[in-house]
PDB file of C-alpha atoms in Angstrom:
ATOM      1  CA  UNK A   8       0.000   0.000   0.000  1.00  0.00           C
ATOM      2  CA  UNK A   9       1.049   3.149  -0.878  1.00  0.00           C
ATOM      3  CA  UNK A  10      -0.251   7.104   0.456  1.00  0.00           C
ATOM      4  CA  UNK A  11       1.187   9.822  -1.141  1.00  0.00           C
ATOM      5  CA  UNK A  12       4.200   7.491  -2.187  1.00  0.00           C
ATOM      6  CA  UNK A  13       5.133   6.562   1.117  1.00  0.00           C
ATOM      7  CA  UNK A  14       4.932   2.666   1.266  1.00  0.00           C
ATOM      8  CA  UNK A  15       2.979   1.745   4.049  1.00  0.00           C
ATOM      9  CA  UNK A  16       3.234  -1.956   5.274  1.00  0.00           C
ATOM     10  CA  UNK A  17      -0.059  -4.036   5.280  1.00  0.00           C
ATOM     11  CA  UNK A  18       0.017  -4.003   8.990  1.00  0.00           C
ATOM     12  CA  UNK A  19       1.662  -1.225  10.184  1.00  0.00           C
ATOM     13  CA  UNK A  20       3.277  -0.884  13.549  1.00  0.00           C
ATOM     14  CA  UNK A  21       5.370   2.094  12.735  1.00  0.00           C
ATOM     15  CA  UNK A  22       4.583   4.917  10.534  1.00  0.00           C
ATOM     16  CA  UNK A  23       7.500   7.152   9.232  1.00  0.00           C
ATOM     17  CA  UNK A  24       8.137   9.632   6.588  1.00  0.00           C
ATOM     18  CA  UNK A  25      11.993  11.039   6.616  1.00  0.00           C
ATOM     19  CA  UNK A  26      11.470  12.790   3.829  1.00  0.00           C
ATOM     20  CA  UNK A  27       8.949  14.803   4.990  1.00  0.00           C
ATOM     21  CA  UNK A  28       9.825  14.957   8.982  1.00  0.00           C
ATOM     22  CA  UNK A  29       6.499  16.932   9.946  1.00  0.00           C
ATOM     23  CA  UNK A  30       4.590  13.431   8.627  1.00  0.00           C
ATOM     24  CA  UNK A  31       2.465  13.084   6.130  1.00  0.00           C
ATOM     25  CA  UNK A  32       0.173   9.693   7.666  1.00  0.00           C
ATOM     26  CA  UNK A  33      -1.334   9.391  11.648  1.00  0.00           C
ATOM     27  CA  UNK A  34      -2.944   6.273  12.262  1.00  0.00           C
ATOM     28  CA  UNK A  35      -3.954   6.713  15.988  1.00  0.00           C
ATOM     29  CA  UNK A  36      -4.442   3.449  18.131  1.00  0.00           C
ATOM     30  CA  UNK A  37      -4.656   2.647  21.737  1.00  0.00           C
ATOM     31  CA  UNK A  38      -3.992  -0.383  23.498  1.00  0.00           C
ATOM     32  CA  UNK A  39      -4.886  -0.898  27.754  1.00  0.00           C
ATOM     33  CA  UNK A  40      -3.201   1.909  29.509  1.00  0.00           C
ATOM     34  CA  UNK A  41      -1.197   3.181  26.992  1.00  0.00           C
ATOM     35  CA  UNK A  42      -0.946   4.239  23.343  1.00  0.00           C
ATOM     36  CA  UNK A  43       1.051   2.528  21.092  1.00  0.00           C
ATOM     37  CA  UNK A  44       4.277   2.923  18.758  1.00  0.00           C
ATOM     38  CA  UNK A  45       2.629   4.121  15.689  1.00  0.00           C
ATOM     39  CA  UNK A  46       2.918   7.409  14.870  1.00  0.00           C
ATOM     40  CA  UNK A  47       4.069   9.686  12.490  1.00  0.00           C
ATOM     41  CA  UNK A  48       8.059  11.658  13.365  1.00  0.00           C
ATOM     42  CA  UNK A  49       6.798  14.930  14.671  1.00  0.00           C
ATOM     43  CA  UNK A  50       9.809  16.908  13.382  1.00  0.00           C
ATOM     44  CA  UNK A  51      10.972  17.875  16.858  1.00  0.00           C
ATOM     45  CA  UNK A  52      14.263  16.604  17.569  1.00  0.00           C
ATOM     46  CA  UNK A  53      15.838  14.702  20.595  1.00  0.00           C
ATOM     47  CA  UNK A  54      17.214  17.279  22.377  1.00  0.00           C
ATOM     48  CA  UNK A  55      14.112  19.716  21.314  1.00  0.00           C
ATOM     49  CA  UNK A  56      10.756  20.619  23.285  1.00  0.00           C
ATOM     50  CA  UNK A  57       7.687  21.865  21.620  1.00  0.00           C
ATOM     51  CA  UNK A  58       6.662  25.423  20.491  1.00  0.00           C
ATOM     52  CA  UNK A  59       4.045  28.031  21.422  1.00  0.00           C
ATOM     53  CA  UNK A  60       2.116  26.741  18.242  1.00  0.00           C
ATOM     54  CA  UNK A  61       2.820  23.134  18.567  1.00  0.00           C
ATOM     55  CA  UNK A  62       0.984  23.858  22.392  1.00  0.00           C
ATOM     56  CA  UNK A  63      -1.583  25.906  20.975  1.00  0.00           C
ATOM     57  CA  UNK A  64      -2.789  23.095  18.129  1.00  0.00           C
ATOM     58  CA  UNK A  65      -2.796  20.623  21.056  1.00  0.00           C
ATOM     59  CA  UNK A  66      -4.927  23.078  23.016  1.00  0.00           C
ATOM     60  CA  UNK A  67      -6.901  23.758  20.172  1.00  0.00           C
ATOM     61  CA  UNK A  68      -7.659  19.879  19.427  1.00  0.00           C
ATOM     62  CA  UNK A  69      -8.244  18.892  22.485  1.00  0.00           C
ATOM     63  CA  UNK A  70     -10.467  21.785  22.925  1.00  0.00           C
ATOM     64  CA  UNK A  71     -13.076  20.688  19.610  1.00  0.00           C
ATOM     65  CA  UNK A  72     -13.532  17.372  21.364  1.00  0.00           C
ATOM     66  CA  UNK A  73     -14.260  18.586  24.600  1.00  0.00           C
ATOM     67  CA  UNK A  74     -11.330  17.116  26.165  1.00  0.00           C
ATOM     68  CA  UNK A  75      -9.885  20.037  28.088  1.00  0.00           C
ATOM     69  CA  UNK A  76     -10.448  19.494  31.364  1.00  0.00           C
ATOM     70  CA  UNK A  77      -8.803  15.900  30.961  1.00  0.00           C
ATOM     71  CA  UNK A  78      -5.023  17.010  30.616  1.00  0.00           C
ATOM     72  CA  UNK A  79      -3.801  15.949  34.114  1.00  0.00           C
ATOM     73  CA  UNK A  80      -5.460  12.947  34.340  1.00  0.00           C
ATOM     74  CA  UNK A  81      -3.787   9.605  34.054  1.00  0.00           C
ATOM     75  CA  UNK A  82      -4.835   7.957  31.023  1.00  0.00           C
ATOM     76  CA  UNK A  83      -5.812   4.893  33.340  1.00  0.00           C
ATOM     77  CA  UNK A  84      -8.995   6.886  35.170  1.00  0.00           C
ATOM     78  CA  UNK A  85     -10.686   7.816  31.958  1.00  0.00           C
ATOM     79  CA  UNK A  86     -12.918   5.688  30.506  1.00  0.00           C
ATOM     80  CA  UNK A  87     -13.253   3.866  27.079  1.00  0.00           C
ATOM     81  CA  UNK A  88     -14.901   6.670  25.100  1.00  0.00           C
ATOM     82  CA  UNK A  89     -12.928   9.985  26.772  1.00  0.00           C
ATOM     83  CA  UNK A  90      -9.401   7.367  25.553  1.00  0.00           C
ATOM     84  CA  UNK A  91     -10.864   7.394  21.792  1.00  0.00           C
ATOM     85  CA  UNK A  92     -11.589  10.763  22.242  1.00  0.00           C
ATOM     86  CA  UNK A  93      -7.931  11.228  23.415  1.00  0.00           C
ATOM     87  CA  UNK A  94      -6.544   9.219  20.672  1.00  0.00           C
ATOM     88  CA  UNK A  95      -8.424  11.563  18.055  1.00  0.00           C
ATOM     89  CA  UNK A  96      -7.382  14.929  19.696  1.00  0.00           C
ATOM     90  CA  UNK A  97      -3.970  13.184  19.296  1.00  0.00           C
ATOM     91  CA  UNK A  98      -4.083  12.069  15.839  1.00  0.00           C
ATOM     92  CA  UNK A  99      -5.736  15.915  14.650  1.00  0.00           C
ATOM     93  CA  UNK A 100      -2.746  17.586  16.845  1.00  0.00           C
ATOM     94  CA  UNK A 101      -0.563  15.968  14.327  1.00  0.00           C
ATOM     95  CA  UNK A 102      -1.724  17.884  11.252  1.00  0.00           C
ATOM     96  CA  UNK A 103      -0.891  14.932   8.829  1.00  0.00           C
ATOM     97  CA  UNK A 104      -2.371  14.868   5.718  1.00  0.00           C
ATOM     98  CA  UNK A 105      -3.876  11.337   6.315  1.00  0.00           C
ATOM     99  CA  UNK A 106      -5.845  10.058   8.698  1.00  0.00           C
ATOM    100  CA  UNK A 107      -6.242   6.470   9.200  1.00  0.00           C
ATOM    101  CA  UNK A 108      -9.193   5.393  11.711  1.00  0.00           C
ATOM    102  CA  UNK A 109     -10.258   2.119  12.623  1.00  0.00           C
ATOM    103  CA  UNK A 110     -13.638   2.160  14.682  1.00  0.00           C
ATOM    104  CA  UNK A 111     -13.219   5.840  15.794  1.00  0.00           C
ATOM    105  CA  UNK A 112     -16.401   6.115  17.465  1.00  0.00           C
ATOM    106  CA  UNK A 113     -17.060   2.464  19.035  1.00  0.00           C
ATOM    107  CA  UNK A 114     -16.455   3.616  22.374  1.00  0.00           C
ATOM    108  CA  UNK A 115     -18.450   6.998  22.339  1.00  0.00           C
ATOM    109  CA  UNK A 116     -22.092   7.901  23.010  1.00  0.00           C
ATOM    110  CA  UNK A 117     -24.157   9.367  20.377  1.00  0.00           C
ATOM    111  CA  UNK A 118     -23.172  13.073  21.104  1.00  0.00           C
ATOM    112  CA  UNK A 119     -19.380  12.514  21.130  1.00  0.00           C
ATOM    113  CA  UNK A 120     -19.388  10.096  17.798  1.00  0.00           C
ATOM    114  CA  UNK A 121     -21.201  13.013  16.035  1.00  0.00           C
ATOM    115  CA  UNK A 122     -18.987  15.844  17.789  1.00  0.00           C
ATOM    116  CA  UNK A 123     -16.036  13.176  16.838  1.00  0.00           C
ATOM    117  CA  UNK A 124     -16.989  12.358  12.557  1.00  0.00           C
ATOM    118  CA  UNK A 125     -18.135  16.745  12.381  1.00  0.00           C
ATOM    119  CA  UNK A 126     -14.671  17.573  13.199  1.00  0.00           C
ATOM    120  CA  UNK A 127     -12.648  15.014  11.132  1.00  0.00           C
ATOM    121  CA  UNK A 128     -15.532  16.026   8.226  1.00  0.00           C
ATOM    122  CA  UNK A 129     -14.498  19.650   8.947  1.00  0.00           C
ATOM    123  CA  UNK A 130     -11.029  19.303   8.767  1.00  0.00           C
ATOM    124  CA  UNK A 131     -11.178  17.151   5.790  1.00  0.00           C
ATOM    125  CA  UNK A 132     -12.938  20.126   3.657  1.00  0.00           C
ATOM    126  CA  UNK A 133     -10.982  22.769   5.383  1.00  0.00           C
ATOM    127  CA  UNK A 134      -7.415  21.337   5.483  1.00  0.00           C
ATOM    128  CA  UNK A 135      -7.591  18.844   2.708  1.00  0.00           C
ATOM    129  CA  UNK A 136      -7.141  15.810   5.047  1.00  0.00           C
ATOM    130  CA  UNK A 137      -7.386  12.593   3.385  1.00  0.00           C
ATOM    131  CA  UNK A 138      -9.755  10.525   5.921  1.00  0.00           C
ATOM    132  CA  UNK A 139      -9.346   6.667   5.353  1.00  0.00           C
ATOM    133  CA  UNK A 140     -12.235   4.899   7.895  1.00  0.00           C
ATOM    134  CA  UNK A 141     -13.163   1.047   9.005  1.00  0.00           C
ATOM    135  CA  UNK A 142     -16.468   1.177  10.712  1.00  0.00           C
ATOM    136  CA  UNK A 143     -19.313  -1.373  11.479  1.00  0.00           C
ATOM    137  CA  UNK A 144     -21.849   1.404  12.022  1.00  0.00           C
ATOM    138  CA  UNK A 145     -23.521   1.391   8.482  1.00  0.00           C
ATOM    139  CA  UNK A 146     -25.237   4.717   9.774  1.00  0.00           C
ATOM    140  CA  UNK A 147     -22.469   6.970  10.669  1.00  0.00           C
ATOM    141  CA  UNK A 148     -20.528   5.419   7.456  1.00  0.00           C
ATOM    142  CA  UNK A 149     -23.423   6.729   5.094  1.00  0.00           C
ATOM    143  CA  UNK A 150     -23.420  10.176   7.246  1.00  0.00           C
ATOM    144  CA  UNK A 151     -19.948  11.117   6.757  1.00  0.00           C
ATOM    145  CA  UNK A 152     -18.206   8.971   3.598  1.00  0.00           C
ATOM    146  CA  UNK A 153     -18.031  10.771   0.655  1.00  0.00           C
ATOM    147  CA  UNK A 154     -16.729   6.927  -0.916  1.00  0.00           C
ATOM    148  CA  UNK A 155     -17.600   3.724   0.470  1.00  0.00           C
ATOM    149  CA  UNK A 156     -15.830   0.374   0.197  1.00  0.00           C
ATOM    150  CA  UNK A 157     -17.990  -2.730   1.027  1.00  0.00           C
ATOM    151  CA  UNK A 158     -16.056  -5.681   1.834  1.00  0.00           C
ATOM    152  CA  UNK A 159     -16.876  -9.156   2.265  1.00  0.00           C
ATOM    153  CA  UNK A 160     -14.515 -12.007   3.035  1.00  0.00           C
ATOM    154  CA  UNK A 161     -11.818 -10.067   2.522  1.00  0.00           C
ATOM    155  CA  UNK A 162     -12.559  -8.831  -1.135  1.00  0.00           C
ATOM    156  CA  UNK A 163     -14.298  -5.410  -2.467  1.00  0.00           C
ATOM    157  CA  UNK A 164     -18.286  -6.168  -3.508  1.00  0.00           C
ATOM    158  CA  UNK A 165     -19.407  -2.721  -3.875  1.00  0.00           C
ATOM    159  CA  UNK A 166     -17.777   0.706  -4.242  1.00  0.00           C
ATOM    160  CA  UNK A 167     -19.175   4.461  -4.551  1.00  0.00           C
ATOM    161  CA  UNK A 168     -20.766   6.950  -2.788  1.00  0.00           C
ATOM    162  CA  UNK A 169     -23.168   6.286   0.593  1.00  0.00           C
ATOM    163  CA  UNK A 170     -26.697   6.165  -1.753  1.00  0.00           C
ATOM    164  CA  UNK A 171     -24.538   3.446  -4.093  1.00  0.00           C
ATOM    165  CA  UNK A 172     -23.542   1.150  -1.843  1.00  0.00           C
ATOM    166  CA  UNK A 173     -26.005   1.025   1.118  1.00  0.00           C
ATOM    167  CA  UNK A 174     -28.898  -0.165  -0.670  1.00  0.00           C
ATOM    168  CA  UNK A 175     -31.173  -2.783   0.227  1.00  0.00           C
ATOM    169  CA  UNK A 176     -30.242  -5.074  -2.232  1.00  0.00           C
ATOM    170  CA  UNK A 177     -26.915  -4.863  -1.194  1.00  0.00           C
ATOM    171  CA  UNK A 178     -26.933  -5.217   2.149  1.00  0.00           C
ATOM    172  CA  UNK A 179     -29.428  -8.252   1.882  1.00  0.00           C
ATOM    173  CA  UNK A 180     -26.756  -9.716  -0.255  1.00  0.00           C
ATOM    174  CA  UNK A 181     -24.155  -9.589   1.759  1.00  0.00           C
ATOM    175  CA  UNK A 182     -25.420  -8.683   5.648  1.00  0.00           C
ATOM    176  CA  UNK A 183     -28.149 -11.621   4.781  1.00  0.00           C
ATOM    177  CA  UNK A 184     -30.817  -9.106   6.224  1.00  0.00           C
ATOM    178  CA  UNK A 185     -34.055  -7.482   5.716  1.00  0.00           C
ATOM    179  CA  UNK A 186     -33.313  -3.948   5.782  1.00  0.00           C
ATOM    180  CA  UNK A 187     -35.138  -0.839   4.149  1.00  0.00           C
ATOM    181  CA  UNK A 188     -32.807   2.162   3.485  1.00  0.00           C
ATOM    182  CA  UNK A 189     -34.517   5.892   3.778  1.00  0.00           C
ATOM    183  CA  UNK A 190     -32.975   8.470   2.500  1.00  0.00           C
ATOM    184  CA  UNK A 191     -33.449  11.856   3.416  1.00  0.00           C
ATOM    185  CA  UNK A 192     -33.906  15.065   1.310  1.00  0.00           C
ATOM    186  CA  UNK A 193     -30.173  15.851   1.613  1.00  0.00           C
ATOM    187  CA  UNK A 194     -28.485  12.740   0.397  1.00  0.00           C
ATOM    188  CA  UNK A 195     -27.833  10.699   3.532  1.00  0.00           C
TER     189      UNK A 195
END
């Protein structure tokens, strides 16, 4: 797999770009009580600390997903959804132009999964972020995708936008369910 020519391995445990140190891909992921290794170089060196504006971005995404009051806590007393919550601040702090997300709102409540999918949706159409998503939630996928990939044992069935792919045929094929799809007067 390759983003923006940088080879990414098919299961990536460490993501980085040395010829573009400020990283150009942020897959975020979390694992017990602490994150894991994959992450994109930040540019900052060994011996370096952080800026004014490398605070204020972490302020800022922290702040649009109401996380602000949670920087002195351990990551071990918050619960499930304020971690994923965490991890996304973390991955938007980054600035890449990729975003990889696997199940970003399976831990969150209703409120938070839609304050969560507005601001990645935001930042896609106001920074050009590339947003690549694997979700369950058929809903939220139709919501937010501008392109959909359907997969089924591991190969590609159907591909396009939300109204393409999440049709009742479709998902009767290949959920083996009775569904009805309704589609509201603005697309989704």
């Amino acid at each position: 797999v390759s983003i923006f020519d940088v080879s990414v391995p098919s299961n990536p445990t460490f993501i980085r770009n040395t010829a573009n140190p400020t990283g150009t891909v942020t897959m975020p992921t979390y694992a017990g009580d602490q994150f894991e290794d994959v992450e994109v170089y930040n540019g900052i060196g060994y011996f370096g600390s952080e800026s004014a504006n490398d605070r204020a971005i972490v302020t800022d995404a922290l702040a649009r997903l109401d996380m602000s009051g949670f920087t002195d806590r351990p990551m071990g007393s918050l619960s499930g959804g304020e971690r994923q919550r965490l991890v996304l601040a973390r991955a938007v702090a980054q600035q890449a132009r990729v975003l990889l997300l696997d199940e970003p709102t399976s831990a969150l409540d209703i409120g938070h999964q839609q304050q969560a999918l507005e601001l990645v949706s935001k930042m896609s159409g106001e920074c050009g972020l590339t947003v690549l998503s694997v979700t369950h939630d058929l809903t939220l996928a139709g919501l937010y995708a501008d392109t959909l990939v359907l997969l089924h044992e591991g190969r590609v069935v159907a591909r396009g936008a939300p109204a393409e792919v999440l049709t009742a045929d479709v998902l009767s094929e290949f959920y083996a369910v009775s569904v009805r799809v309704h589609i509201d007067d603005d697309g989704t």
